[in-house]
Coordinates of C-alpha atoms in Angstrom, one line a residue:
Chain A
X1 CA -13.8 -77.7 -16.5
X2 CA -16.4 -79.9 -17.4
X3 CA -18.7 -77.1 -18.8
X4 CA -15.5 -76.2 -21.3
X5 CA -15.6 -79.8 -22.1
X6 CA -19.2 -80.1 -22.9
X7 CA -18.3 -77.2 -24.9
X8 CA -15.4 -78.0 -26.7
X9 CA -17.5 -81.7 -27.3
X10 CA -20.3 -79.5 -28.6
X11 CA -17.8 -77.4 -30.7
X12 CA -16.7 -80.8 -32.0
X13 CA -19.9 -81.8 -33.5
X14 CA -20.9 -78.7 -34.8
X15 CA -18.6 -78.8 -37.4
X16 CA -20.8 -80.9 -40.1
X17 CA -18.6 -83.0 -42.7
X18 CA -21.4 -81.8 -45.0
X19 CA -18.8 -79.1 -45.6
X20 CA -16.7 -81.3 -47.6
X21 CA -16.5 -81.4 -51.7
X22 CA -17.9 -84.4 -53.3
X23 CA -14.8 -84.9 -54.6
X24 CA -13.4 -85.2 -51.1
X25 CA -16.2 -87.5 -49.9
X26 CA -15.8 -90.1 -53.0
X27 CA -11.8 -89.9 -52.5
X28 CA -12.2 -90.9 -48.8
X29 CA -15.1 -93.1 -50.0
X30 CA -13.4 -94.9 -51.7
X31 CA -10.1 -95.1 -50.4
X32 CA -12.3 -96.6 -47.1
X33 CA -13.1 -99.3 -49.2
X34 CA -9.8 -99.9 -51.6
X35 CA -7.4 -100.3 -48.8
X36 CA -9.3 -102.2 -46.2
X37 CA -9.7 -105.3 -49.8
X38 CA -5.8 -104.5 -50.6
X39 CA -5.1 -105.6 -46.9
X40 CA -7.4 -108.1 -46.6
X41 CA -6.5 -109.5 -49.8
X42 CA -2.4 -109.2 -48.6
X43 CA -3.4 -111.4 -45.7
X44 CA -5.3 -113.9 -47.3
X45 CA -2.6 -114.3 -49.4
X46 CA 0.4 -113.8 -48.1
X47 CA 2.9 -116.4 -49.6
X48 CA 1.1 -116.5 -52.4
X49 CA 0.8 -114.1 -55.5
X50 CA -2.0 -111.5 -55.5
X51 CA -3.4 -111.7 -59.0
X52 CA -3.7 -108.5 -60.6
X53 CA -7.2 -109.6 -61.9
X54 CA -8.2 -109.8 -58.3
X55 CA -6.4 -106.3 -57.6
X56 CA -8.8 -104.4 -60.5
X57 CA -11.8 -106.3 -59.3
X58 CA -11.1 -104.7 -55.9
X59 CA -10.4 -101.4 -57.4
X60 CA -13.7 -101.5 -60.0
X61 CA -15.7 -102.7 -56.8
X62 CA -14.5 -99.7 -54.4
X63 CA -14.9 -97.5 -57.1
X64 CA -18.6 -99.0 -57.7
X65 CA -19.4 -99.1 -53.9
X66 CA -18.4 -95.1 -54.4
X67 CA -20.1 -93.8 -56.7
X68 CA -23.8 -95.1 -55.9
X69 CA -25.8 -92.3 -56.7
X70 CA -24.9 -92.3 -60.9
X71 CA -26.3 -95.3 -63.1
X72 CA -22.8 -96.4 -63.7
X73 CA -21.7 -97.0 -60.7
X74 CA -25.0 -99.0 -60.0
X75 CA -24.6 -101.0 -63.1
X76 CA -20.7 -101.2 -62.4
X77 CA -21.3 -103.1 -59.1
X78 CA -24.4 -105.2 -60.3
X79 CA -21.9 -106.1 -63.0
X80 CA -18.9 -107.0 -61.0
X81 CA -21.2 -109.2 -58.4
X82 CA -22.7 -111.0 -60.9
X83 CA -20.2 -111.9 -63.3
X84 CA -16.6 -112.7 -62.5
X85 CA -13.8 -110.6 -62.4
X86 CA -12.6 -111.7 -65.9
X87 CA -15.5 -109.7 -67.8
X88 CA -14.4 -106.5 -65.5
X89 CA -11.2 -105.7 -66.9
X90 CA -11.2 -106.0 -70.7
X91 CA -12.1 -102.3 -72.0
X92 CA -10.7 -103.2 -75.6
X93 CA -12.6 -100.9 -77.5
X94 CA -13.7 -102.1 -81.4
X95 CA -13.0 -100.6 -84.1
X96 CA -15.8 -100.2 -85.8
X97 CA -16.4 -99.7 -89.1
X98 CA -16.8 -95.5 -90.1
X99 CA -19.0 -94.5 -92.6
X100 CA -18.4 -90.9 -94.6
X101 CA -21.5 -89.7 -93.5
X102 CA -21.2 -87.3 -90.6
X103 CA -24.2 -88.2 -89.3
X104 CA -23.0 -91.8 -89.2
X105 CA -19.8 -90.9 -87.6
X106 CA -21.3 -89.2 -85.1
X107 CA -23.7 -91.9 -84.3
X108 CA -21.1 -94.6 -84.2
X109 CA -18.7 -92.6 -82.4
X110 CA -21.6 -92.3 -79.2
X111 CA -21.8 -95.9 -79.3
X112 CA -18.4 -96.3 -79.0
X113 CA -19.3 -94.0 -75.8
X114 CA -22.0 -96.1 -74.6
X115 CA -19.6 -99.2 -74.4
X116 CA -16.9 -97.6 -72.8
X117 CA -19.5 -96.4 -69.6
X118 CA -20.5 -99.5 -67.7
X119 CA -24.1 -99.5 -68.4
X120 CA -24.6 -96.9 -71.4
X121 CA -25.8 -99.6 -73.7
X122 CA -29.2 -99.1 -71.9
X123 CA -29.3 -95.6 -71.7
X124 CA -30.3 -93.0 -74.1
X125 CA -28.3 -90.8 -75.8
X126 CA -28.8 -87.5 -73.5
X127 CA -28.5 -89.9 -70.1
X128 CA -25.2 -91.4 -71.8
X129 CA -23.9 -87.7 -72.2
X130 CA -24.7 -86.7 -68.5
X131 CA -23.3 -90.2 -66.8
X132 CA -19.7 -89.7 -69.0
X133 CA -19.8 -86.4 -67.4
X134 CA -19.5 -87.6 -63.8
X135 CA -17.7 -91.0 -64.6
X136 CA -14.7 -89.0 -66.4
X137 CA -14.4 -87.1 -63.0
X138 CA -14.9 -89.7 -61.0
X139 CA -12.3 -91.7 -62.6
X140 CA -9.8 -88.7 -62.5
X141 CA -10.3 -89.1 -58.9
X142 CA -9.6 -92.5 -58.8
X143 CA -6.3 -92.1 -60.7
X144 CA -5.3 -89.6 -58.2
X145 CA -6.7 -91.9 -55.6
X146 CA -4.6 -94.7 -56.5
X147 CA -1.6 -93.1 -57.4
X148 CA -1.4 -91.6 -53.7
X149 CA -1.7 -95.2 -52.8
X150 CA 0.9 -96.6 -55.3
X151 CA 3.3 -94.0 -54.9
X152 CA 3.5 -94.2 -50.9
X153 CA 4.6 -97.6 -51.4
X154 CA 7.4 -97.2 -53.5
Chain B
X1 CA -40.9 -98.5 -72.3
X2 CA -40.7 -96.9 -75.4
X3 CA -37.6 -95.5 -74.6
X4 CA -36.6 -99.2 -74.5
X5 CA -37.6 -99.5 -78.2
X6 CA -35.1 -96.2 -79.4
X7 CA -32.1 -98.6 -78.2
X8 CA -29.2 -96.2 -78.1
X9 CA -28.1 -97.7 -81.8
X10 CA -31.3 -96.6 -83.2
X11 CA -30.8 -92.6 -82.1
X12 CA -29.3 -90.7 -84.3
X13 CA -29.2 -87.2 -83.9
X14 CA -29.4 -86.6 -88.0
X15 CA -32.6 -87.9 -89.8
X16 CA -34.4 -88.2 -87.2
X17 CA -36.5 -84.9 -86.8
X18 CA -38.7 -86.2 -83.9
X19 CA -37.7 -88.8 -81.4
X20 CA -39.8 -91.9 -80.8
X21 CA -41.5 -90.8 -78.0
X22 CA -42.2 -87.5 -79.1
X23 CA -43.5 -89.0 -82.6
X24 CA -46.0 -91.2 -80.5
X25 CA -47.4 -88.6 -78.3
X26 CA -48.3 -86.6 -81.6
X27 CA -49.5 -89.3 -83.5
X28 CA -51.7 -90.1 -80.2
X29 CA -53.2 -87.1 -81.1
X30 CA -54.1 -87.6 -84.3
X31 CA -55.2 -90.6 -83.6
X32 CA -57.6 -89.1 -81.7
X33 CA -58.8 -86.3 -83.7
X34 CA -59.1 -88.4 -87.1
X35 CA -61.1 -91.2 -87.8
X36 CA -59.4 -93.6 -90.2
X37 CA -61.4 -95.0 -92.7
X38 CA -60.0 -97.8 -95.1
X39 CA -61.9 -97.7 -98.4
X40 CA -62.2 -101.4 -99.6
X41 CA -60.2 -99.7 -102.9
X42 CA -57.3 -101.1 -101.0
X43 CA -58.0 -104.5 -100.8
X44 CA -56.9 -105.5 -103.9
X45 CA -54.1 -103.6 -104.0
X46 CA -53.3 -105.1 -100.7
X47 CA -53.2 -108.4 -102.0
X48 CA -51.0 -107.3 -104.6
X49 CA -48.7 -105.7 -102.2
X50 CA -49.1 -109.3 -99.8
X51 CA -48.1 -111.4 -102.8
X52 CA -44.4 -109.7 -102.5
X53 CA -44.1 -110.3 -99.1
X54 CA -42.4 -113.9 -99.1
X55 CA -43.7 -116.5 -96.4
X56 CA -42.9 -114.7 -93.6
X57 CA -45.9 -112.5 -94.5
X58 CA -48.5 -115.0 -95.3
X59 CA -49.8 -114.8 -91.3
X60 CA -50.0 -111.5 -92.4
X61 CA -52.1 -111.6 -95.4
X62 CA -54.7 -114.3 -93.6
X63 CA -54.9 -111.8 -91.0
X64 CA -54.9 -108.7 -92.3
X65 CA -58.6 -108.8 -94.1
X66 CA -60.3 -109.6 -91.3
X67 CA -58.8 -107.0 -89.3
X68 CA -58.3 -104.5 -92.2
X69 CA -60.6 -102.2 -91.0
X70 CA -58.7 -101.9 -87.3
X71 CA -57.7 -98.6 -86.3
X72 CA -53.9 -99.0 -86.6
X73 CA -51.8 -99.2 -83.7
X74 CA -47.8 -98.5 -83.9
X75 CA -46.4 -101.4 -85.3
X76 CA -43.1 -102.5 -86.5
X77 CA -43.0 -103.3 -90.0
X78 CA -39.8 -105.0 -91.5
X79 CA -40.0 -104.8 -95.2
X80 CA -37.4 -106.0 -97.8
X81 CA -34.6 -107.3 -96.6
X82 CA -34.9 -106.8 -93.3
X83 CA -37.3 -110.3 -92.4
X84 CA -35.7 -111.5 -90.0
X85 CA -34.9 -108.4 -88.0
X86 CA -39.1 -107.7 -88.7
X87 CA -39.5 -111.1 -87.0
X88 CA -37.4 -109.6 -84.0
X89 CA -38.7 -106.7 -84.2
X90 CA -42.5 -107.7 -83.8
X91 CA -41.3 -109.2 -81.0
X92 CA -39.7 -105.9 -79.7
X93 CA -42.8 -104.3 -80.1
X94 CA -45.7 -106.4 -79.5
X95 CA -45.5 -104.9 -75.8
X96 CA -45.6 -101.2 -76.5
X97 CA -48.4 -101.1 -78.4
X98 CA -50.4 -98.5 -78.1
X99 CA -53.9 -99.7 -79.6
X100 CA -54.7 -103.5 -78.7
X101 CA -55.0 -103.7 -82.4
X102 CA -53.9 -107.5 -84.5
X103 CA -50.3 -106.3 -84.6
X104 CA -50.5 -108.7 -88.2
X105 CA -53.2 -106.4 -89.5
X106 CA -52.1 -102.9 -88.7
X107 CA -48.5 -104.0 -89.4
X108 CA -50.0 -104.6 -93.4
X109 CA -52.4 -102.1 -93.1
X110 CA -49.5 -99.5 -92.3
X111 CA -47.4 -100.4 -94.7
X112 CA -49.8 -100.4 -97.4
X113 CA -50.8 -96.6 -96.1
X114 CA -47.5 -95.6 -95.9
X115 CA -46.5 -96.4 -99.5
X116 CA -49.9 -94.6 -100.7
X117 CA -49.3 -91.7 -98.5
X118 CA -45.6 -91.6 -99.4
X119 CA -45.8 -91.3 -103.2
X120 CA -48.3 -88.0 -102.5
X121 CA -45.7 -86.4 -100.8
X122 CA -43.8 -85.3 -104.0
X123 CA -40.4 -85.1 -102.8
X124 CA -39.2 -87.8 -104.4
X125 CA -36.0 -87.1 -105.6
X126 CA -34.5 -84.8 -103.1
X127 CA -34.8 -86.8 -100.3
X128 CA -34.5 -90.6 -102.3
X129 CA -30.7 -90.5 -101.8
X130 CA -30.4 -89.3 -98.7
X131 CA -32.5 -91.9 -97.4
X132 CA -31.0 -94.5 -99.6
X133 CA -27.6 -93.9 -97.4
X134 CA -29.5 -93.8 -94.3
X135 CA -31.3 -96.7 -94.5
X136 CA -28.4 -98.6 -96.0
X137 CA -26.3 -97.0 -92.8
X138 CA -29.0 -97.6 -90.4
X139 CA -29.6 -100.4 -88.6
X140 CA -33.1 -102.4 -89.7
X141 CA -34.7 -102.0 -86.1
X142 CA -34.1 -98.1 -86.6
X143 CA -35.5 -97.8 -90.0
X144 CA -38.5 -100.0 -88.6
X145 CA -39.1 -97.7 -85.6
X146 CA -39.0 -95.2 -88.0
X147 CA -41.4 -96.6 -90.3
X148 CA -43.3 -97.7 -88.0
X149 CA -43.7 -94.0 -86.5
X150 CA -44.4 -92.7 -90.2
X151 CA -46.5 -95.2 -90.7
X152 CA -49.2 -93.8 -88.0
X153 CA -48.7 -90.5 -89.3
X154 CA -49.9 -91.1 -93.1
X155 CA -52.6 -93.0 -91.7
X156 CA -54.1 -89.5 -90.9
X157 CA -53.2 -87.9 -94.0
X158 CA -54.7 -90.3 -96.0
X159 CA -56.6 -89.8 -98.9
X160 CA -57.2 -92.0 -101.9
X161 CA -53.9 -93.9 -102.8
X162 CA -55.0 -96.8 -105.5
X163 CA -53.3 -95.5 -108.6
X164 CA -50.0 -95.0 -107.1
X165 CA -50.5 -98.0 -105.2
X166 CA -50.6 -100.5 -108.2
X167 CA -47.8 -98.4 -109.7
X168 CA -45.6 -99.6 -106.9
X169 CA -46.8 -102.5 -106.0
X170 CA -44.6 -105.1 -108.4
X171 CA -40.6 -105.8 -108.3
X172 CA -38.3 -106.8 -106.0
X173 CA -36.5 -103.4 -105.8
X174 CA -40.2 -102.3 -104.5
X175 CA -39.4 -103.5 -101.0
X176 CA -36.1 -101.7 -100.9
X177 CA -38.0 -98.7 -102.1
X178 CA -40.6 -99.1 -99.5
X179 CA -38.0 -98.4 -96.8
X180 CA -36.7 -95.0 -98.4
X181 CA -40.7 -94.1 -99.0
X182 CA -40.8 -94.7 -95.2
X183 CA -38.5 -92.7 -94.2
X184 CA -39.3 -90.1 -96.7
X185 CA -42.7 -90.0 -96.1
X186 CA -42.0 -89.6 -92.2
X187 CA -39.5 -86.8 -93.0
X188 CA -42.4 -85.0 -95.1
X189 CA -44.8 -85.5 -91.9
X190 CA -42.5 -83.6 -89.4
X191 CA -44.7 -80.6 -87.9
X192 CA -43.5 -77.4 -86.5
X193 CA -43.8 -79.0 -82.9
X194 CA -41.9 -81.8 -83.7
X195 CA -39.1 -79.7 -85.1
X196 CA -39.3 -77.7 -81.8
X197 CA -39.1 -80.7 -79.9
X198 CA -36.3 -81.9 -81.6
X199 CA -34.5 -78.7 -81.0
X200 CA -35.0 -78.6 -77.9
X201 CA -33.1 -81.9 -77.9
X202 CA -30.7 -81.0 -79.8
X203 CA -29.9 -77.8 -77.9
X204 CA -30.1 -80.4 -74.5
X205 CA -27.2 -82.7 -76.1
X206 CA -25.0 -79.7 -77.5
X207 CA -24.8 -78.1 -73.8
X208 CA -24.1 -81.1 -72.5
X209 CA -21.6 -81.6 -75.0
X210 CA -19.8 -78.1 -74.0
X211 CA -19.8 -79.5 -70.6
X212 CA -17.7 -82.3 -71.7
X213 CA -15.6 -80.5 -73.4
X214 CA -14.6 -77.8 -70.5
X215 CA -14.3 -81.5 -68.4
X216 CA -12.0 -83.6 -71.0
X217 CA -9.0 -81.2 -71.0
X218 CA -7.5 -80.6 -75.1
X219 CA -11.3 -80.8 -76.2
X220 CA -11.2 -76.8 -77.0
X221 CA -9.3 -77.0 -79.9
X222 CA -11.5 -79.2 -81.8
X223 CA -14.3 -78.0 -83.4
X224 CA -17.6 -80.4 -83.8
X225 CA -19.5 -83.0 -82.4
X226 CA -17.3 -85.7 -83.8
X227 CA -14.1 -84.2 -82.7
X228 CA -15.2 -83.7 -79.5
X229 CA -16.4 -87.2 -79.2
X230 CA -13.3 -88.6 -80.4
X231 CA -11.0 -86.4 -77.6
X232 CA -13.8 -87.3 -75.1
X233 CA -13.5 -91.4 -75.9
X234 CA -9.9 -91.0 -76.0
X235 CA -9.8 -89.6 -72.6
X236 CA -12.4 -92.0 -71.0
X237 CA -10.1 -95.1 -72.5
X238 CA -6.8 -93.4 -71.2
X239 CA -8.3 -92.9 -67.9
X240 CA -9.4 -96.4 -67.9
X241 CA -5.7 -97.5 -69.1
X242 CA -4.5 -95.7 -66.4
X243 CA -6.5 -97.2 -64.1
X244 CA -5.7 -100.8 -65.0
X245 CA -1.9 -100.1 -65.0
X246 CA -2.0 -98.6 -61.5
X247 CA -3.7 -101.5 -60.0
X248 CA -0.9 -103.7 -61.7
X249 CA 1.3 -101.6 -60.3
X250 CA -0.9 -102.2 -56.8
X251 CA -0.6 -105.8 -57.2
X252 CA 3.0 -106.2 -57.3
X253 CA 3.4 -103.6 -54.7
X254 CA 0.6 -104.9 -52.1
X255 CA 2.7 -106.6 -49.6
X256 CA 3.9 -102.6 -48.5
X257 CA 0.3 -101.8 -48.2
X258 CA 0.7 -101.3 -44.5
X259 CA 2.9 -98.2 -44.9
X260 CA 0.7 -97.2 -48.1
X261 CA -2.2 -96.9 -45.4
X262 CA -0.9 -94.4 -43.1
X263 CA 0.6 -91.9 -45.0
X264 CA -2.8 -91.8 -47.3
X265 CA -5.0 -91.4 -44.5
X266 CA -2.5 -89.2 -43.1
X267 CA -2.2 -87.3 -46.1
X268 CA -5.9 -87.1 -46.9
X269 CA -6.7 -85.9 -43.2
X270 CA -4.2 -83.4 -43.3
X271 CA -5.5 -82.1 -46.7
X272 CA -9.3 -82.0 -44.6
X273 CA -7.8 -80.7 -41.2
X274 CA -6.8 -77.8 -43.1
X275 CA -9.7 -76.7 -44.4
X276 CA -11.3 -77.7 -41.1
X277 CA -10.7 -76.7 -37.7
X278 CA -12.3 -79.7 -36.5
X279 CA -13.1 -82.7 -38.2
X280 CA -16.1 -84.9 -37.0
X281 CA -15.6 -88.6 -37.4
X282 CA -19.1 -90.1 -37.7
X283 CA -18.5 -92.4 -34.9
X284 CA -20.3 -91.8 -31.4
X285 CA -16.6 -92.6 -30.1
X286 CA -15.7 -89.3 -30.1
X287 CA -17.2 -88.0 -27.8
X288 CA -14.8 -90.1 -25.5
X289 CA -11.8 -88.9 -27.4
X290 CA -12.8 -85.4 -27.1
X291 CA -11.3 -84.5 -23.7
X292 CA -7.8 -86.5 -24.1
X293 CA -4.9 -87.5 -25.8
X294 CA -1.4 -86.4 -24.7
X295 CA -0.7 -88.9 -26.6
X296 CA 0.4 -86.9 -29.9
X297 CA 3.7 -88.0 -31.0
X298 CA 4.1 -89.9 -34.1
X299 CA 0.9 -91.8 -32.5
X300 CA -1.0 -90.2 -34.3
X301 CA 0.5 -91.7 -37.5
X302 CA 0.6 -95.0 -36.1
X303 CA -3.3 -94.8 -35.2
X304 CA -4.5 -94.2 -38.1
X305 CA -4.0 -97.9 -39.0
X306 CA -7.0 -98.3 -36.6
X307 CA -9.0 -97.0 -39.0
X308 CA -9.7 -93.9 -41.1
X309 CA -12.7 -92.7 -39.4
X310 CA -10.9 -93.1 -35.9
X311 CA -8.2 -90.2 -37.2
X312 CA -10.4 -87.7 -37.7
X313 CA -11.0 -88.3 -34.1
X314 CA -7.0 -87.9 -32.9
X315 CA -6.6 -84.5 -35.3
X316 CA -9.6 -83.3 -33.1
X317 CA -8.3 -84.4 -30.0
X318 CA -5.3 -83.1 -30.2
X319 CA -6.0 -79.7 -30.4
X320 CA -7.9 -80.5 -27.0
X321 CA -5.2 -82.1 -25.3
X322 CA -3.7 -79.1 -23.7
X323 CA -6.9 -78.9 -21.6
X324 CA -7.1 -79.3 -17.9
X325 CA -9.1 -81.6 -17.3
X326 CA -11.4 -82.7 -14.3
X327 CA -11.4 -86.3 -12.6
X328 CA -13.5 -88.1 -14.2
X329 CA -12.1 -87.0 -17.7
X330 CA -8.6 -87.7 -16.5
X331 CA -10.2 -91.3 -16.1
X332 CA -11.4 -91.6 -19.6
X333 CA -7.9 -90.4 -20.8
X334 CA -6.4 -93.0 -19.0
X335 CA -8.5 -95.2 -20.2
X336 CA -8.5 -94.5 -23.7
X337 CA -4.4 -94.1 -23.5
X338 CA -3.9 -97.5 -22.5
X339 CA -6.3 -99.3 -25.2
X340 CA -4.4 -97.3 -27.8
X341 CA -1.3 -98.0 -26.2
X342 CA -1.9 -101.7 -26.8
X343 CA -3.3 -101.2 -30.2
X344 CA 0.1 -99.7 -30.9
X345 CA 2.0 -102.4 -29.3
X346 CA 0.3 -104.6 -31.2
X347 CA 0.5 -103.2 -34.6
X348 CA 4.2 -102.1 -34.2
X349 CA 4.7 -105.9 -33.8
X350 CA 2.4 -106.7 -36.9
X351 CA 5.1 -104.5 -38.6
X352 CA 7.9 -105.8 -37.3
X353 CA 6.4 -109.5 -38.5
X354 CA 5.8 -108.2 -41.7
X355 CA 9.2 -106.6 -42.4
X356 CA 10.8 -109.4 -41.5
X357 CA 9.5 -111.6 -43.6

């Protein structure tokens, strides 16, 4: 009985979690890190209101402790430690001024780009193309993440 | 660092036929192959050319005889109405130079070549317009990079420039001039290996841009890079809109979290344990939880307020739990049974406390 249990413990760690999509690994990344703040933050403050700001700090942050490996996601947490949680959650874009030139639009349209991606004022154009890539799915999967969340509540 | 002087305002994937980087490499090259000889011819003219300058360039004219014969270095120049962005933009530069030439002296020294070189090139009036709008559009640090590039470039293709020197070298409207002549001239310079390289760049940025559009959905339908751009910014701000209105929505609905908790985790492991037989929780605790768990009611939902890593453990386990097991194990069931038996107590009460209240 033992041996089948040494086997069957064996069996258990053969199965790698390397078998898992990245989109998998970020979801339960970051749900790991959302919920665990929600809760601590419902404790802390439990007769009193929880600020929303506080809320999308704690949602930029998990999604910032998630995504590590891209530029953003570095720049999104070095942003969100060092400033407050004010700064984090304006993403007004500005309407900025087009010129008739294609060229122009084209131009002014990747710096509108550049200030929607935390960090893509520093990067070059080709970089800035690659990190939108990976932050538009990783923010699809943040929706989806949150709306799991959201929805199981109400 | 140079990359840190093409600041992403100063790229533009139009006039630019070589990047900054690129541009430098080549004109290291030259540098290396030509000797550059400065005829004392351009002194005078030089002076002329100082005079216009207003007093932000009169370090430049004490400077620039003594080090007029200098090899030039890349150097910003700001010309015209663009002073106090040149003052900036010396400052931009000063590290990245690549010659440890007087930055005062090759700065003069370029612009003075640049304008000879430029009025050889005789493409005056097809390219005067365009770069008229560009350097209006441009921002001055751009046009300066730019210049700055073109500037080390005519320095190798110089020849004998003091007739169409003087011809330039009075009127207000010269400095404004000077920036289209630097541009154009830098336009006239692009080689065959530049225009390959900037292909090759271009062709970089249009794949990725096809990768963005398969990603934003709706981006098929539009045709060209601004279109696609547009769809792609409106995407990334509706995803971020979305985003902010869900953790509203979080806010006002935390105090459920609880519930929130389980059926996510529950949900996500579910969604894993299907593709998985067996799913490997990264803590050493499993290999306690291997053996045991009758335990498989709705425990299993409850436990997964323990945390998420300890579920994968119980979807594991239970697949086990049907085992005989030996003594010893039966021990370690026990065991483990009763700690999660508390644990549940425990948290069923936390409910209870919180639904009450």
């Amino acid at each position: 009985m033992e041996r089948q249990i040494i086997s069957k413990k064996k069996q258990v760690f053969s199965v790698e979690p390397t078998k898992l999509s990245p989109s998998e690994v970020f979801t339960r990344k970051y749900t790991s890190h959302l919920v665990p703040a929600l809760k601590k933050l419902n404790m802390d403050k439990n007769s009193s209101q929880i600020n929303q700001v506080t809320v999308k700090h704690e949602v930029d942050m998990a999604l910032a402790l998630s995504a590590q490996e891209f530029a953003w996601g570095r720049f999104l947490l070095q942003k969100l430690s060092s400033a407050d949680s004010k700064s984090s959650s304006s993403n007004q874009t500005q309407i900025l001024e087009r010129s008739n030139d294609e060229d122009g639009e084209i131009e002014e349209k990747m710096k509108e780009l550049q200030e929607l991606l935390p960090g893509g004022k520093e990067m070059n154009v080709e970089e800035m193309l690659s990190e939108i890539g990976n932050y538009i799915k990783y923010l699809e999967l943040q929706t989806s993440a949150l709306k799991t969340i959201v929805q199981d509540t109400t | 660092m140079l990359e840190g002087l093409v600041s992403p305002e100063s790229l533009s994937l139009s006039y630019a036929d070589m990047s900054v980087p690129e541009r430098l490499k080549w004109l290291q090259q030259h540098q290396q192959q030509e000797v550059l000889s400065q005829s004392n011819n351009d002194s005078p003219e030089l002076l002329q050319i100082l005079q216009f300058y207003g007093s932000n360039n009169d370090e430049l004219l004490q400077s620039t005889f003594s080090h007029f014969q200098m090899l030039g270095a890349n150097y910003n120049m700001g010309f015209g109405p663009s002073h106090e962005a040149m003052d900036g933009c010396i400052s931009r530069t000063g590290s990245c130079q690549i010659d440890p030439a007087d930055t005062m002296g090759v700065m003069l020294k370029n612009s003075e070549e640049n304008r000879a070189i430029s009025f050889k090139t005789k493409r005056k009036s097809e390219v005067k317009t365009r770069e008229q709008e560009k350097t209006e559009k441009k921002i001055k640090v751009e046009a300066e990079t730019e210049s700055n590039m073109k500037g080390k470039s005519n320095m190798s293709n110089k020849e004998a420039s003091s007739d169409t020197l003087k011809e330039t070298s009075k009127g207000a409207s010269e400095i404004q001039k000077l920036d289209y002549i630097h541009v154009r001239a830098r336009r006239g310079q692009a080689t065959d290996r530049h225009s390959l390289a900037e292909r090759a760049r271009r062709e970089k940025i249009s794949k990725k841009m096809k990768y963005l559009q398969d990603l934003v959905p709706g981006c098929n339908q539009v045709t060209g890079k601004a279109g696609t751009l547009d769809e792609i910014i409106n995407y990334v701000q509706s995803l971020q809109r979305q985003v902010e209105f869900l953790s509203m929505k979080l806010a006002v609905l935390n105090p459920e979290l609880d519930l929130s908790v389980e059926d996510l985790s529950v949900k996500q492991f579910q969604a894993y344990s299907s593709n998985l037989p067996v799913i490997v929780a990264s803590k050493p605790l499993i290999m306690v939880d291997v053996p045991l768990f009758p335990l498989d009611q709705q425990g299993s939902l409850d436990l997964s307020v323990i945390n998420l890593n300890q579920t994968t453990t119980i979807e594991a386990v239970r697949f086990y739990h049907s085992e005989n097991f030996s003594d010893y194990s039966k021990f370690l069931l026990l065991v483990w049974e009763v700690t999660c038996l508390l644990y549940l107590f425990a948290s069923a009460i936390y409910k209870l406390g919180n639904s009450v209240t």
